[in-house]
Amino acid sequence: MTAVSRLFVAVLFGFLLAGVLGLATAPPASAQGFTYNPRPPKPPVTARPANDGQMLVQAVEVDYDYNNSRVSAVGNVQMFYNGTSVEADKVIYDQKTKRLHAEGNIRMTDAEGKITYANVLDLSDDYRDGFVDSLRVDTADATRMAATRADRTSGNYTVFENGVYTACAPCKDDPKKPPLWQVKGMRIIHDQIDKMLYFENAQIEFFGVPLAYIPYFSTPDPTVKRKTGFLMPGVYTGVGYGVGFETPFYWAIAPDMDATFNPRFTTQQGVLMQAEFRQRLMDGSYQIRAYGIDQLDPGAYAGQPGDRQFRGGVESKGEFALNQQWVWGWEGIVLTDPNVLFDYSLSVYKDPLQSFLTLPTEAISQLYLTGVGNRSYFDARTIYFLSLSGNQSQVPVVAPVIDYSNVINHAVLGGEFSYKTNFTNLNRESAVFDPINSSAAANGSCVATISADPGKAIVPANCLLRGMPGTYTRLTAEADWRRSFTDSAGEIWTPFASIRADAVNASISNQPGVSNFLPVGDTQALRVMPTVGLEYRYPFINVQPWGTTTIEPIAQVIIRPNETYAGKLPNEDAQSTTFDTSNLFSVDKFSGYDRVEGGGRANAGVQATTQFDRGGAVTAVFGQSYQLFGLNSFAVQDVTNTAVDSGLQTPKSDYVASLSYSPNRTYTFSTRARFDQATGSVQRFEAEGRANFDRWSISVMYGDYGAQPDIGYLTRREGILVNGSVKIASNWVATGAARWDLVANQINQYVVGAGYVDDCFVLAANYVTSFSYATATSPPILGHAFMLQLGLRTLANTNSSTQ
């Protein structure tokens, strides 16, 4: 690290300690520098014997003083006793006083792997009492202590005079150079029973520069994973509550349970109380988290759900194993109002970086049971979605949804036989409509409470029915069989067959506009879809000195009847269909169970792969799908217009293509495209490039998507997403990301960040800004967030954020 980098880190670290911890710099405490005087390596010796009470001594010369009952060992002394080894230039053992005295280049290793270096050592033979001069201690977890003198009493307390503590490794080039950070104290007391370190008159140094003085503080020693006490504080800021300061307190209740209490003291709204309880049992674990605040100024959230005196919530989750295959669990959340999570940066909004990049719209409460076998899977759950946008009546309650699949573990007619089932039951209070033209979006035609005559305004020409009001139940069962043959010419033939049945029961509420999309009242339906088909592949392989190329024509023929009730039933789980090379050869291209593909169809394409001998590969796929006979399910408008703009709605589908190229581990390039089958115009195009070098990496993704007014995308969408990181120095990394809307020619989000990470210290900062453009000339800032993380290994870790 350069001198400039060290100065910057030192200044920033000092600011953080003074601002976050409320500490002030002071003159240096009287403590020695943290230096290293490594002992030359010694030849290996015989393995340490068991703790049998016998002392083993190896040395150049051993003398026995019979008159004084003393044993002296001189020259490359190696002593083993009660699981501890001592190496020194000279060791004297007094049998009368049972004291062990060692001098010169001392290295003592105890049974736990802790290594102590010293010039003079005087201990009882059980190592419980004594003193050490000029010592240095290296522990198994890579922490280090040094002192001018250490006194040990009762086998428990060790007092380090003028001590130094750090978790940083010494500089390889200059071991005498001060580490990145260290704590010096007039006295450091180590209580080995309570596993605590107590620092008196301590100061924190950064690169040898004192930055903060602390009269007294304590911390668990590095061997402790959980210990009752205060944790590092954190600072938060919010528009409605001002500045908040958290002082977490951790309570290790028992080996199997603990709790954290972290009240947040805010400048405008009072105290936000937070508590979390966790317990681990023999077969699983669970946790409960609660938070609440009696707001002093509810008017700060005037006109919002947060305009109330008391706000808070309760969260819980847990998971337990019934046996090796089965687990059950839950997660749940209850809130006074959904905005409390965002307003106070709680739960899913705790990390402002993530909350601004992927802002959640619902919080999930669910109870589930899952089983996984060698060739089978079962999952049953009930789900309650808590709307975080205030539209709770439009969010469904799913109770239950059950999935089961199994692959038979033996051949059936020489092939593989599998089956799967799905049962879904959901309920929604209010219909969910989306506008699909600009006029409907502008005048609110798809909102029943706004329309003057809602029954006439909410029609398929203006709106989509994203969610039906009422109760919807569906049971699906499907069985599949397939078998592959390879003939003498190398052609691969795969016949397949399946049969699927769906039983549907719907009770649809007669709300304004719903009858224009679906029949209201009770509806029962049974649909059966048998399918037979044949897939053909003929790989051609060409081997050259530079690599191997495989060209594989692929064709499928699928025969089945028309989709019954096409577009006449609710569609809750099959609303998104993207046609590309990934599903070109899928027998059913719908994304969910509520729609099923019908009619005869052929899928044809070619896949080419080149594998280079010196590394790298190119893969290309091109193809098209054809409706052979019957009703084209993708041309049928349902309540969500699913797939009518997918490229599959015509007898000859759009062309789909993909190309990926990886010349080596450094570069990766890929493109995906869909072209209009009649005009050749690009309907959907994505291109992505990635590069990873030793010091930097970058990824660029370009997307161009044509307008799809039938499903609500009224205009063309085009943009670029760029992500990058660069290793500025050995431990410094800078990151950045930006999203550029090419249609509006405006950047609508960017992220910048920097961080320092090494074996003992972490410092990271991220800043996120999102824009919302009201006009082309005045882009107002929608929101911004800043997150800071600071960590000293084994000593402290804290996070702070603003938004």
Coordinates of N, CA and C in Angstrom, one line a residue, residues 86 122 154 180 188 216 230 343 353 365 490 573 611 631 638:
V86 N 8.4 -26.6 25.1 CA 9.2 -25.4 25.4 C 10.5 -25.6 24.7
D122 N 9.5 -17.7 33.5 CA 9.6 -18.3 34.8 C 8.2 -18.7 35.2
S154 N -2.9 -18.2 38.9 CA -4.0 -19.1 39.1 C -4.4 -19.9 37.8
L180 N -1.4 -2.9 10.1 CA -2.4 -2.0 9.7 C -3.1 -1.3 10.9
I188 N -3.1 -5.1 29.6 CA -4.1 -5.9 28.9 C -4.3 -7.2 29.7
Y216 N -10.9 2.7 28.9 CA -11.1 1.3 29.3 C -12.1 0.7 28.3
F230 N -22.0 -5.6 24.5 CA -22.4 -4.6 23.5 C -21.7 -4.9 22.2
D343 N -39.4 3.2 5.6 CA -39.1 4.4 6.3 C -38.0 4.3 7.3
L353 N -28.4 -0.5 -0.6 CA -27.9 -0.8 -1.9 C -28.8 -1.8 -2.6
S365 N -45.3 -14.4 3.8 CA -45.5 -15.3 5.0 C -45.9 -16.6 4.4
G490 N -25.5 -43.1 -36.9 CA -25.3 -42.1 -35.9 C -26.4 -41.2 -35.7
D573 N -50.6 -18.1 -13.4 CA -49.1 -18.5 -13.3 C -48.5 -18.7 -14.7
Q611 N -15.0 -26.6 -30.3 CA -14.2 -26.7 -29.2 C -12.7 -26.6 -29.6
L631 N -55.6 -25.4 -33.7 CA -55.6 -24.1 -33.1 C -54.2 -23.7 -32.5
D638 N -56.0 -14.3 -24.2 CA -56.7 -14.6 -22.9 C -56.8 -13.4 -22.1

